[in-house]
PDB file of C-alpha atoms in Angstrom:
ATOM      1  CA  UNK A  14     -17.841   2.411  -1.247  1.00  0.00           C
ATOM      2  CA  UNK A  15     -14.093   2.338  -1.754  1.00  0.00           C
ATOM      3  CA  UNK A  16     -11.331   3.772  -3.906  1.00  0.00           C
ATOM      4  CA  UNK A  17      -8.100   1.784  -4.240  1.00  0.00           C
ATOM      5  CA  UNK A  18      -5.231   3.516  -6.040  1.00  0.00           C
ATOM      6  CA  UNK A  19      -2.471   1.560  -7.746  1.00  0.00           C
ATOM      7  CA  UNK A  20      -4.874  -1.370  -8.065  1.00  0.00           C
ATOM      8  CA  UNK A  21      -3.703  -3.006 -11.270  1.00  0.00           C
ATOM      9  CA  UNK A  22      -1.313  -5.323  -9.396  1.00  0.00           C
ATOM     10  CA  UNK A  23       0.227  -6.334  -6.082  1.00  0.00           C
ATOM     11  CA  UNK A  24      -1.262  -5.170  -2.808  1.00  0.00           C
ATOM     12  CA  UNK A  25      -3.708  -2.852  -4.561  1.00  0.00           C
ATOM     13  CA  UNK A  26      -5.238  -5.709  -6.521  1.00  0.00           C
ATOM     14  CA  UNK A  27      -5.407  -7.913  -3.429  1.00  0.00           C
ATOM     15  CA  UNK A  28      -7.116  -5.173  -1.420  1.00  0.00           C
ATOM     16  CA  UNK A  29      -9.642  -4.506  -4.181  1.00  0.00           C
ATOM     17  CA  UNK A  30     -10.467  -8.209  -4.526  1.00  0.00           C
ATOM     18  CA  UNK A  31     -11.145  -8.661  -0.817  1.00  0.00           C
ATOM     19  CA  UNK A  32     -13.267  -5.509  -0.635  1.00  0.00           C
ATOM     20  CA  UNK A  33     -15.228  -7.038  -3.504  1.00  0.00           C
ATOM     21  CA  UNK A  34     -15.801 -10.126  -1.357  1.00  0.00           C
ATOM     22  CA  UNK A  35     -17.303  -7.784   1.238  1.00  0.00           C
ATOM     23  CA  UNK A  36     -19.809  -6.573  -1.354  1.00  0.00           C
ATOM     24  CA  UNK A  37     -18.223  -3.163  -1.861  1.00  0.00           C
ATOM     25  CA  UNK A  38     -18.302  -0.960  -4.910  1.00  0.00           C
ATOM     26  CA  UNK A  39     -14.615  -0.412  -5.634  1.00  0.00           C
ATOM     27  CA  UNK A  40     -13.075   2.150  -7.966  1.00  0.00           C
ATOM     28  CA  UNK A  41      -9.722   0.691  -9.003  1.00  0.00           C
ATOM     29  CA  UNK A  42      -7.330   3.325 -10.285  1.00  0.00           C
ATOM     30  CA  UNK A  43      -3.834   3.722 -11.648  1.00  0.00           C
ATOM     31  CA  UNK A  44      -2.342   2.757 -14.974  1.00  0.00           C
ATOM     32  CA  UNK A  45      -2.618  -0.637 -16.636  1.00  0.00           C
ATOM     33  CA  UNK A  46       0.615  -2.510 -17.288  1.00  0.00           C
ATOM     34  CA  UNK A  47       1.798  -5.483 -19.301  1.00  0.00           C
ATOM     35  CA  UNK A  48       1.518  -8.923 -17.759  1.00  0.00           C
ATOM     36  CA  UNK A  49       3.908 -10.436 -15.190  1.00  0.00           C
ATOM     37  CA  UNK A  50       4.121 -14.075 -14.066  1.00  0.00           C
ATOM     38  CA  UNK A  51       1.388 -14.794 -16.599  1.00  0.00           C
ATOM     39  CA  UNK A  52      -1.034 -12.360 -14.939  1.00  0.00           C
ATOM     40  CA  UNK A  53      -2.996  -9.664 -16.765  1.00  0.00           C
ATOM     41  CA  UNK A  54      -2.053  -6.419 -14.970  1.00  0.00           C
ATOM     42  CA  UNK A  55      -4.790  -4.239 -16.416  1.00  0.00           C
ATOM     43  CA  UNK A  56      -7.242  -2.265 -14.305  1.00  0.00           C
ATOM     44  CA  UNK A  57     -10.045  -3.910 -16.254  1.00  0.00           C
ATOM     45  CA  UNK A  58      -8.878  -7.294 -14.991  1.00  0.00           C
ATOM     46  CA  UNK A  59      -8.831  -6.060 -11.390  1.00  0.00           C
ATOM     47  CA  UNK A  60     -12.347  -4.653 -11.801  1.00  0.00           C
ATOM     48  CA  UNK A  61     -13.466  -7.993 -13.210  1.00  0.00           C
ATOM     49  CA  UNK A  62     -11.997  -9.788 -10.164  1.00  0.00           C
ATOM     50  CA  UNK A  63     -13.824  -7.423  -7.797  1.00  0.00           C
ATOM     51  CA  UNK A  64     -17.138  -8.134  -9.516  1.00  0.00           C
ATOM     52  CA  UNK A  65     -16.422 -11.864  -9.703  1.00  0.00           C
ATOM     53  CA  UNK A  66     -16.014 -11.949  -5.925  1.00  0.00           C
ATOM     54  CA  UNK A  67     -19.352 -10.294  -5.285  1.00  0.00           C
ATOM     55  CA  UNK A  68     -18.648  -6.570  -5.430  1.00  0.00           C
ATOM     56  CA  UNK A  69     -18.869  -3.978  -8.172  1.00  0.00           C
ATOM     57  CA  UNK A  70     -15.549  -3.188  -9.789  1.00  0.00           C
ATOM     58  CA  UNK A  71     -15.113   0.082 -11.675  1.00  0.00           C
ATOM     59  CA  UNK A  72     -11.842   0.645 -13.538  1.00  0.00           C
ATOM     60  CA  UNK A  73     -10.687   4.237 -13.969  1.00  0.00           C
ATOM     61  CA  UNK A  74      -7.333   5.072 -15.518  1.00  0.00           C
ATOM     62  CA  UNK A  75      -5.529   7.762 -13.515  1.00  0.00           C
ATOM     63  CA  UNK A  76      -1.953   9.000 -13.568  1.00  0.00           C
ATOM     64  CA  UNK A  77      -1.543   9.783  -9.877  1.00  0.00           C
ATOM     65  CA  UNK A  78       1.307  12.150 -10.694  1.00  0.00           C
ATOM     66  CA  UNK A  79      -1.222  14.473 -12.339  1.00  0.00           C
ATOM     67  CA  UNK A  80      -3.457  16.255  -9.823  1.00  0.00           C
ATOM     68  CA  UNK A  81      -6.062  17.180 -12.429  1.00  0.00           C
ATOM     69  CA  UNK A  82      -6.664  13.501 -13.224  1.00  0.00           C
ATOM     70  CA  UNK A  83      -7.094  12.698  -9.533  1.00  0.00           C
ATOM     71  CA  UNK A  84      -9.584  15.569  -9.235  1.00  0.00           C
ATOM     72  CA  UNK A  85     -11.609  14.036 -12.066  1.00  0.00           C
ATOM     73  CA  UNK A  86     -11.611  10.694 -10.233  1.00  0.00           C
ATOM     74  CA  UNK A  87     -13.080  12.082  -7.022  1.00  0.00           C
ATOM     75  CA  UNK A  88     -15.542  14.252  -8.922  1.00  0.00           C
ATOM     76  CA  UNK A  89     -16.733  11.063 -10.611  1.00  0.00           C
ATOM     77  CA  UNK A  90     -17.048   9.264  -7.261  1.00  0.00           C
ATOM     78  CA  UNK A  91     -18.995  12.197  -5.799  1.00  0.00           C
ATOM     79  CA  UNK A  92     -21.339  12.355  -8.794  1.00  0.00           C
ATOM     80  CA  UNK A  93     -21.914   8.600  -9.135  1.00  0.00           C
ATOM     81  CA  UNK A  94     -21.869   7.450  -5.503  1.00  0.00           C
ATOM     82  CA  UNK A  95     -22.259  10.505  -3.281  1.00  0.00           C
ATOM     83  CA  UNK A  96     -20.087   8.953  -0.587  1.00  0.00           C
ATOM     84  CA  UNK A  97     -16.721   7.383   0.165  1.00  0.00           C
ATOM     85  CA  UNK A  98     -16.231   4.945   3.033  1.00  0.00           C
ATOM     86  CA  UNK A  99     -12.710   3.652   2.425  1.00  0.00           C
ATOM     87  CA  UNK A 100      -9.769   5.210   0.575  1.00  0.00           C
ATOM     88  CA  UNK A 101      -6.684   3.069   0.052  1.00  0.00           C
ATOM     89  CA  UNK A 102      -3.630   4.979  -1.160  1.00  0.00           C
ATOM     90  CA  UNK A 103      -1.369   2.391  -2.762  1.00  0.00           C
ATOM     91  CA  UNK A 104      -0.080   4.008  -5.977  1.00  0.00           C
ATOM     92  CA  UNK A 105       3.710   3.705  -6.219  1.00  0.00           C
ATOM     93  CA  UNK A 106       6.179   4.429  -9.011  1.00  0.00           C
ATOM     94  CA  UNK A 107       9.449   3.955  -7.165  1.00  0.00           C
ATOM     95  CA  UNK A 108      10.902   1.117  -9.187  1.00  0.00           C
ATOM     96  CA  UNK A 109       9.705   2.226 -12.612  1.00  0.00           C
ATOM     97  CA  UNK A 110      13.271   3.117 -13.645  1.00  0.00           C
ATOM     98  CA  UNK A 111      15.288   0.039 -14.579  1.00  0.00           C
ATOM     99  CA  UNK A 112      18.616   1.524 -15.640  1.00  0.00           C
ATOM    100  CA  UNK A 113      20.964  -0.885 -13.868  1.00  0.00           C
ATOM    101  CA  UNK A 114      21.724   1.482 -10.965  1.00  0.00           C
ATOM    102  CA  UNK A 115      19.549  -0.042  -8.208  1.00  0.00           C
ATOM    103  CA  UNK A 116      22.625  -1.466  -6.483  1.00  0.00           C
ATOM    104  CA  UNK A 117      24.707   1.689  -6.820  1.00  0.00           C
ATOM    105  CA  UNK A 118      25.462   4.252  -4.069  1.00  0.00           C
ATOM    106  CA  UNK A 119      22.990   7.108  -3.799  1.00  0.00           C
ATOM    107  CA  UNK A 120      25.250   9.649  -5.519  1.00  0.00           C
ATOM    108  CA  UNK A 121      25.336   7.458  -8.632  1.00  0.00           C
ATOM    109  CA  UNK A 122      21.579   6.908  -8.776  1.00  0.00           C
ATOM    110  CA  UNK A 123      19.254   9.127 -10.828  1.00  0.00           C
ATOM    111  CA  UNK A 124      17.285  11.643  -8.784  1.00  0.00           C
ATOM    112  CA  UNK A 125      14.340  10.748 -11.005  1.00  0.00           C
ATOM    113  CA  UNK A 126      14.043   7.496  -9.018  1.00  0.00           C
ATOM    114  CA  UNK A 127      13.579   9.435  -5.779  1.00  0.00           C
ATOM    115  CA  UNK A 128      11.321  11.965  -7.487  1.00  0.00           C
ATOM    116  CA  UNK A 129       8.988   9.189  -8.628  1.00  0.00           C
ATOM    117  CA  UNK A 130       8.936   7.570  -5.173  1.00  0.00           C
ATOM    118  CA  UNK A 131       8.015  10.936  -3.709  1.00  0.00           C
ATOM    119  CA  UNK A 132       5.536  12.017  -6.393  1.00  0.00           C
ATOM    120  CA  UNK A 133       3.662   8.732  -6.809  1.00  0.00           C
ATOM    121  CA  UNK A 134       3.993   7.445  -3.280  1.00  0.00           C
ATOM    122  CA  UNK A 135       4.158  10.257  -0.762  1.00  0.00           C
ATOM    123  CA  UNK A 136       2.638  13.223  -2.577  1.00  0.00           C
ATOM    124  CA  UNK A 137      -0.012  11.174  -4.376  1.00  0.00           C
ATOM    125  CA  UNK A 138      -1.215   9.758  -1.032  1.00  0.00           C
ATOM    126  CA  UNK A 139      -1.625  13.299   0.272  1.00  0.00           C
ATOM    127  CA  UNK A 140      -3.392  14.564  -2.852  1.00  0.00           C
ATOM    128  CA  UNK A 141      -5.895  11.691  -2.947  1.00  0.00           C
ATOM    129  CA  UNK A 142      -6.618  12.065   0.764  1.00  0.00           C
ATOM    130  CA  UNK A 143      -7.237  15.813   0.455  1.00  0.00           C
ATOM    131  CA  UNK A 144      -9.654  15.218  -2.429  1.00  0.00           C
ATOM    132  CA  UNK A 145     -11.450  12.211  -0.948  1.00  0.00           C
ATOM    133  CA  UNK A 146     -11.726  13.511   2.599  1.00  0.00           C
ATOM    134  CA  UNK A 147     -14.640  15.949   2.038  1.00  0.00           C
ATOM    135  CA  UNK A 148     -16.920  12.985   1.211  1.00  0.00           C
ATOM    136  CA  UNK A 149     -15.950  11.302   4.482  1.00  0.00           C
ATOM    137  CA  UNK A 150     -16.310  14.475   6.532  1.00  0.00           C
ATOM    138  CA  UNK A 151     -19.806  14.966   5.128  1.00  0.00           C
ATOM    139  CA  UNK A 152     -20.740  11.463   6.295  1.00  0.00           C
ATOM    140  CA  UNK A 153     -19.054  11.912   9.667  1.00  0.00           C
ATOM    141  CA  UNK A 154     -16.933   8.788   9.287  1.00  0.00           C
ATOM    142  CA  UNK A 155     -14.418   7.058   7.055  1.00  0.00           C
ATOM    143  CA  UNK A 156     -11.139   5.167   6.816  1.00  0.00           C
ATOM    144  CA  UNK A 157      -7.990   6.152   4.930  1.00  0.00           C
ATOM    145  CA  UNK A 158      -5.333   3.448   4.531  1.00  0.00           C
ATOM    146  CA  UNK A 159      -1.874   4.298   3.193  1.00  0.00           C
ATOM    147  CA  UNK A 160       0.303   1.336   2.247  1.00  0.00           C
ATOM    148  CA  UNK A 161       3.847   1.665   3.530  1.00  0.00           C
ATOM    149  CA  UNK A 162       6.600  -0.321   5.188  1.00  0.00           C
ATOM    150  CA  UNK A 163       7.085  -0.738   8.911  1.00  0.00           C
ATOM    151  CA  UNK A 164      10.697  -0.349  10.017  1.00  0.00           C
ATOM    152  CA  UNK A 165      12.580  -1.402  13.116  1.00  0.00           C
ATOM    153  CA  UNK A 166      13.788   2.033  14.110  1.00  0.00           C
ATOM    154  CA  UNK A 167      16.382   0.721  16.549  1.00  0.00           C
ATOM    155  CA  UNK A 168      19.274   1.607  14.300  1.00  0.00           C
ATOM    156  CA  UNK A 169      17.925   5.121  13.785  1.00  0.00           C
ATOM    157  CA  UNK A 170      17.628   5.656  17.531  1.00  0.00           C
ATOM    158  CA  UNK A 171      21.125   4.261  17.937  1.00  0.00           C
ATOM    159  CA  UNK A 172      22.417   6.746  15.402  1.00  0.00           C
ATOM    160  CA  UNK A 173      20.859   9.626  17.316  1.00  0.00           C
ATOM    161  CA  UNK A 174      22.080   8.546  20.746  1.00  0.00           C
ATOM    162  CA  UNK A 175      25.400   7.002  19.820  1.00  0.00           C
ATOM    163  CA  UNK A 176      24.268   3.811  21.524  1.00  0.00           C
ATOM    164  CA  UNK A 177      24.820   1.504  18.563  1.00  0.00           C
ATOM    165  CA  UNK A 178      28.250   1.767  16.917  1.00  0.00           C
ATOM    166  CA  UNK A 179      27.417  -1.256  14.746  1.00  0.00           C
ATOM    167  CA  UNK A 180      24.844   0.614  12.663  1.00  0.00           C
ATOM    168  CA  UNK A 181      27.345   1.264   9.871  1.00  0.00           C
ATOM    169  CA  UNK A 182      28.288  -2.388   9.441  1.00  0.00           C
ATOM    170  CA  UNK A 183      27.309  -3.764   6.040  1.00  0.00           C
ATOM    171  CA  UNK A 184      24.889  -6.720   6.177  1.00  0.00           C
ATOM    172  CA  UNK A 185      25.845  -9.886   4.265  1.00  0.00           C
ATOM    173  CA  UNK A 186      24.859  -9.686   0.619  1.00  0.00           C
ATOM    174  CA  UNK A 187      24.404  -5.918   0.587  1.00  0.00           C
ATOM    175  CA  UNK A 188      26.372  -3.717  -1.791  1.00  0.00           C
ATOM    176  CA  UNK A 189      25.247  -0.111  -1.327  1.00  0.00           C
ATOM    177  CA  UNK A 190      22.468   1.646   0.590  1.00  0.00           C
ATOM    178  CA  UNK A 191      21.457   4.111  -2.120  1.00  0.00           C
ATOM    179  CA  UNK A 192      18.079   2.643  -3.058  1.00  0.00           C
ATOM    180  CA  UNK A 193      17.287   1.999   0.611  1.00  0.00           C
ATOM    181  CA  UNK A 194      18.023   5.664   1.314  1.00  0.00           C
ATOM    182  CA  UNK A 195      15.444   6.776  -1.263  1.00  0.00           C
ATOM    183  CA  UNK A 196      12.934   4.092  -0.289  1.00  0.00           C
ATOM    184  CA  UNK A 197      13.155   4.563   3.480  1.00  0.00           C
ATOM    185  CA  UNK A 198      12.904   8.339   3.162  1.00  0.00           C
ATOM    186  CA  UNK A 199       9.662   7.992   1.193  1.00  0.00           C
ATOM    187  CA  UNK A 200       8.115   5.315   3.398  1.00  0.00           C
ATOM    188  CA  UNK A 201       9.030   7.019   6.668  1.00  0.00           C
ATOM    189  CA  UNK A 202       7.517  10.217   5.259  1.00  0.00           C
ATOM    190  CA  UNK A 203       4.261   8.335   4.659  1.00  0.00           C
ATOM    191  CA  UNK A 204       4.250   7.068   8.247  1.00  0.00           C
ATOM    192  CA  UNK A 205       4.777  10.565   9.627  1.00  0.00           C
ATOM    193  CA  UNK A 206       2.200  12.000   7.243  1.00  0.00           C
ATOM    194  CA  UNK A 207      -0.360   9.514   8.558  1.00  0.00           C
ATOM    195  CA  UNK A 208       0.394  10.471  12.156  1.00  0.00           C
ATOM    196  CA  UNK A 209      -0.129  14.166  11.519  1.00  0.00           C
ATOM    197  CA  UNK A 210      -3.197  13.645   9.340  1.00  0.00           C
ATOM    198  CA  UNK A 211      -4.706  11.704  12.244  1.00  0.00           C
ATOM    199  CA  UNK A 212      -3.765  14.432  14.712  1.00  0.00           C
ATOM    200  CA  UNK A 213      -5.335  17.143  12.555  1.00  0.00           C
ATOM    201  CA  UNK A 214      -8.560  15.183  12.087  1.00  0.00           C
ATOM    202  CA  UNK A 215      -8.803  14.334  15.787  1.00  0.00           C
ATOM    203  CA  UNK A 216      -8.041  17.871  16.927  1.00  0.00           C
ATOM    204  CA  UNK A 217     -10.732  19.120  14.539  1.00  0.00           C
ATOM    205  CA  UNK A 218     -13.301  16.716  15.987  1.00  0.00           C
ATOM    206  CA  UNK A 219     -13.686  14.453  12.930  1.00  0.00           C
ATOM    207  CA  UNK A 220     -14.267  10.690  13.221  1.00  0.00           C
ATOM    208  CA  UNK A 221     -12.166   9.697  10.217  1.00  0.00           C
ATOM    209  CA  UNK A 222      -9.368   7.208  10.875  1.00  0.00           C
ATOM    210  CA  UNK A 223      -6.075   7.375   8.978  1.00  0.00           C
ATOM    211  CA  UNK A 224      -3.582   4.521   9.232  1.00  0.00           C
ATOM    212  CA  UNK A 225      -0.428   3.301   7.514  1.00  0.00           C
ATOM    213  CA  UNK A 226      -0.497  -0.401   6.625  1.00  0.00           C
ATOM    214  CA  UNK A 227       2.663  -2.423   6.100  1.00  0.00           C
ATOM    215  CA  UNK A 228       2.457  -5.756   4.274  1.00  0.00           C
ATOM    216  CA  UNK A 229       5.144  -8.347   4.861  1.00  0.00           C
ATOM    217  CA  UNK A 230       7.064 -10.105   2.093  1.00  0.00           C
ATOM    218  CA  UNK A 231       4.304 -10.387  -0.521  1.00  0.00           C
ATOM    219  CA  UNK A 232       3.999 -12.749  -3.450  1.00  0.00           C
ATOM    220  CA  UNK A 233       3.311 -10.003  -5.942  1.00  0.00           C
ATOM    221  CA  UNK A 234       3.240 -10.752  -9.633  1.00  0.00           C
ATOM    222  CA  UNK A 235       6.659  -9.152 -10.080  1.00  0.00           C
ATOM    223  CA  UNK A 236       8.188 -11.046  -7.140  1.00  0.00           C
ATOM    224  CA  UNK A 237       6.970 -14.351  -8.579  1.00  0.00           C
ATOM    225  CA  UNK A 238       8.244 -13.419 -12.025  1.00  0.00           C
ATOM    226  CA  UNK A 239      11.625 -12.535 -10.507  1.00  0.00           C
ATOM    227  CA  UNK A 240      11.801 -16.001  -8.949  1.00  0.00           C
ATOM    228  CA  UNK A 241      10.733 -17.628 -12.214  1.00  0.00           C
ATOM    229  CA  UNK A 242       7.463 -18.957 -10.836  1.00  0.00           C
ATOM    230  CA  UNK A 243       3.742 -18.171 -10.697  1.00  0.00           C
ATOM    231  CA  UNK A 244       0.662 -18.503  -8.498  1.00  0.00           C
ATOM    232  CA  UNK A 245       0.602 -22.261  -9.030  1.00  0.00           C
ATOM    233  CA  UNK A 246       4.284 -23.016  -8.428  1.00  0.00           C
ATOM    234  CA  UNK A 247       5.565 -20.588  -5.767  1.00  0.00           C
ATOM    235  CA  UNK A 248       5.094 -23.041  -2.876  1.00  0.00           C
ATOM    236  CA  UNK A 249       7.870 -25.260  -4.263  1.00  0.00           C
ATOM    237  CA  UNK A 250      10.485 -22.544  -3.636  1.00  0.00           C
ATOM    238  CA  UNK A 251      11.908 -22.378  -0.078  1.00  0.00           C
ATOM    239  CA  UNK A 252      12.678 -18.664  -0.515  1.00  0.00           C
ATOM    240  CA  UNK A 253       8.966 -17.924  -0.908  1.00  0.00           C
ATOM    241  CA  UNK A 254       7.698 -20.035   2.003  1.00  0.00           C
ATOM    242  CA  UNK A 255       7.621 -17.030   4.425  1.00  0.00           C
ATOM    243  CA  UNK A 256       5.658 -14.895   1.968  1.00  0.00           C
ATOM    244  CA  UNK A 257       2.083 -13.723   2.190  1.00  0.00           C
ATOM    245  CA  UNK A 258      -0.491 -13.339  -0.547  1.00  0.00           C
ATOM    246  CA  UNK A 259      -1.689  -9.911  -1.575  1.00  0.00           C
ATOM    247  CA  UNK A 260      -5.121 -10.909  -0.270  1.00  0.00           C
ATOM    248  CA  UNK A 261      -3.746 -10.834   3.298  1.00  0.00           C
ATOM    249  CA  UNK A 262      -3.336  -7.070   2.955  1.00  0.00           C
ATOM    250  CA  UNK A 263      -6.897  -6.939   1.638  1.00  0.00           C
ATOM    251  CA  UNK A 264      -8.168  -8.868   4.641  1.00  0.00           C
ATOM    252  CA  UNK A 265      -6.359  -6.425   6.917  1.00  0.00           C
ATOM    253  CA  UNK A 266      -8.091  -3.486   5.222  1.00  0.00           C
ATOM    254  CA  UNK A 267     -11.467  -5.235   5.436  1.00  0.00           C
ATOM    255  CA  UNK A 268     -10.959  -5.941   9.145  1.00  0.00           C
ATOM    256  CA  UNK A 269     -10.048  -2.318   9.829  1.00  0.00           C
ATOM    257  CA  UNK A 270     -13.060  -1.084   7.856  1.00  0.00           C
ATOM    258  CA  UNK A 271     -15.383  -3.344   9.872  1.00  0.00           C
ATOM    259  CA  UNK A 272     -13.901  -2.346  13.239  1.00  0.00           C
ATOM    260  CA  UNK A 273     -16.200   0.119  15.008  1.00  0.00           C
ATOM    261  CA  UNK A 274     -13.252   1.086  17.232  1.00  0.00           C
ATOM    262  CA  UNK A 275     -10.836   1.730  14.361  1.00  0.00           C
ATOM    263  CA  UNK A 276     -10.342   5.337  15.515  1.00  0.00           C
ATOM    264  CA  UNK A 277      -8.239   3.910  18.346  1.00  0.00           C
ATOM    265  CA  UNK A 278      -5.702   2.888  15.690  1.00  0.00           C
ATOM    266  CA  UNK A 279      -5.704   6.216  13.850  1.00  0.00           C
ATOM    267  CA  UNK A 280      -2.238   7.632  13.266  1.00  0.00           C
ATOM    268  CA  UNK A 281      -0.517   4.277  13.699  1.00  0.00           C
ATOM    269  CA  UNK A 282       1.658   2.229  11.358  1.00  0.00           C
ATOM    270  CA  UNK A 283       0.253  -1.310  11.435  1.00  0.00           C
ATOM    271  CA  UNK A 284       1.528  -4.645  10.103  1.00  0.00           C
ATOM    272  CA  UNK A 285      -0.705  -7.086   8.229  1.00  0.00           C
ATOM    273  CA  UNK A 286       0.473 -10.097  10.210  1.00  0.00           C
ATOM    274  CA  UNK A 287      -0.058  -8.459  13.588  1.00  0.00           C
ATOM    275  CA  UNK A 288      -3.543  -7.401  12.489  1.00  0.00           C
ATOM    276  CA  UNK A 289      -4.239 -10.995  11.419  1.00  0.00           C
ATOM    277  CA  UNK A 290      -3.473 -12.117  14.959  1.00  0.00           C
ATOM    278  CA  UNK A 291      -5.521  -9.304  16.491  1.00  0.00           C
ATOM    279  CA  UNK A 292      -8.612  -9.769  14.328  1.00  0.00           C
ATOM    280  CA  UNK A 293      -8.355 -13.534  13.833  1.00  0.00           C
ATOM    281  CA  UNK A 294      -8.110 -13.740  10.045  1.00  0.00           C
ATOM    282  CA  UNK A 295      -5.631 -15.847   8.060  1.00  0.00           C
ATOM    283  CA  UNK A 296      -4.027 -15.824   4.651  1.00  0.00           C
ATOM    284  CA  UNK A 297      -5.590 -17.676   1.720  1.00  0.00           C
ATOM    285  CA  UNK A 298      -3.763 -20.873   2.724  1.00  0.00           C
ATOM    286  CA  UNK A 299      -5.155 -20.773   6.271  1.00  0.00           C
ATOM    287  CA  UNK A 300      -1.990 -19.634   8.017  1.00  0.00           C
ATOM    288  CA  UNK A 301      -0.540 -16.412   9.358  1.00  0.00           C
ATOM    289  CA  UNK A 302       3.021 -16.115   8.016  1.00  0.00           C
ATOM    290  CA  UNK A 303       5.737 -15.375  10.580  1.00  0.00           C
ATOM    291  CA  UNK A 304       6.723 -11.748  11.053  1.00  0.00           C
ATOM    292  CA  UNK A 305       9.076 -10.550   8.344  1.00  0.00           C
ATOM    293  CA  UNK A 306      12.426  -9.703   9.910  1.00  0.00           C
TER     294      UNK A 306
END
């Protein structure tokens, strides 16, 4: 029994589909959107995909910025299922503001962009976990996965120690760091939140694992639309050759859920491609894409 938030597209849809392949009942939540790259981005379509692959897909519209709506979701899960095995927190609203300022310095960007990254990203992950956790604690087990991004923290360590004077050099093609400032702050907060959730659960004697999961460069519907392609034509573009499908993230979640020793990974930030090598699964095309630098 699983709940996947932000499941109308991207990683959330891929995760829900693969859990469906495993025979799971999957509540897919979030808000439906218009199509991208020719794909229907409704929750109903994701639920249909889950059922088509062998599971039971249940679509439930939730604005994850509204706590009361999230409470209704978990009340519904408790009433209808009586248990929760896997919670995937994937809802994200960080790029919902398209006002032409994404490449501007942080002081010229709207704070609403950061607020949305924090509210439907960091805070929403915490709220859903708090509400879903009692079902897992009652069962004595469970897995919480929070999608995030894994960073090479070398430059941050260099900034603290003074060991890397090159950290302020501008990479080729970059303009400003404003959006990265907002984005990294939110994603690093998720990674730290996962660590301390895991500590609290462990110190309290509960066998519920909490991890952060970082996909690589994914072929989401919006990425393909941005490159002017779709699921049938992406492989003709050299820029998309290193990408992974959204199902790879789903296979990572499925592997973690099936791992009886998953508690050993609790508190960690994990990459999909490294997990593919550890557990022996591949992407839909039979390969494991190279690590995303």
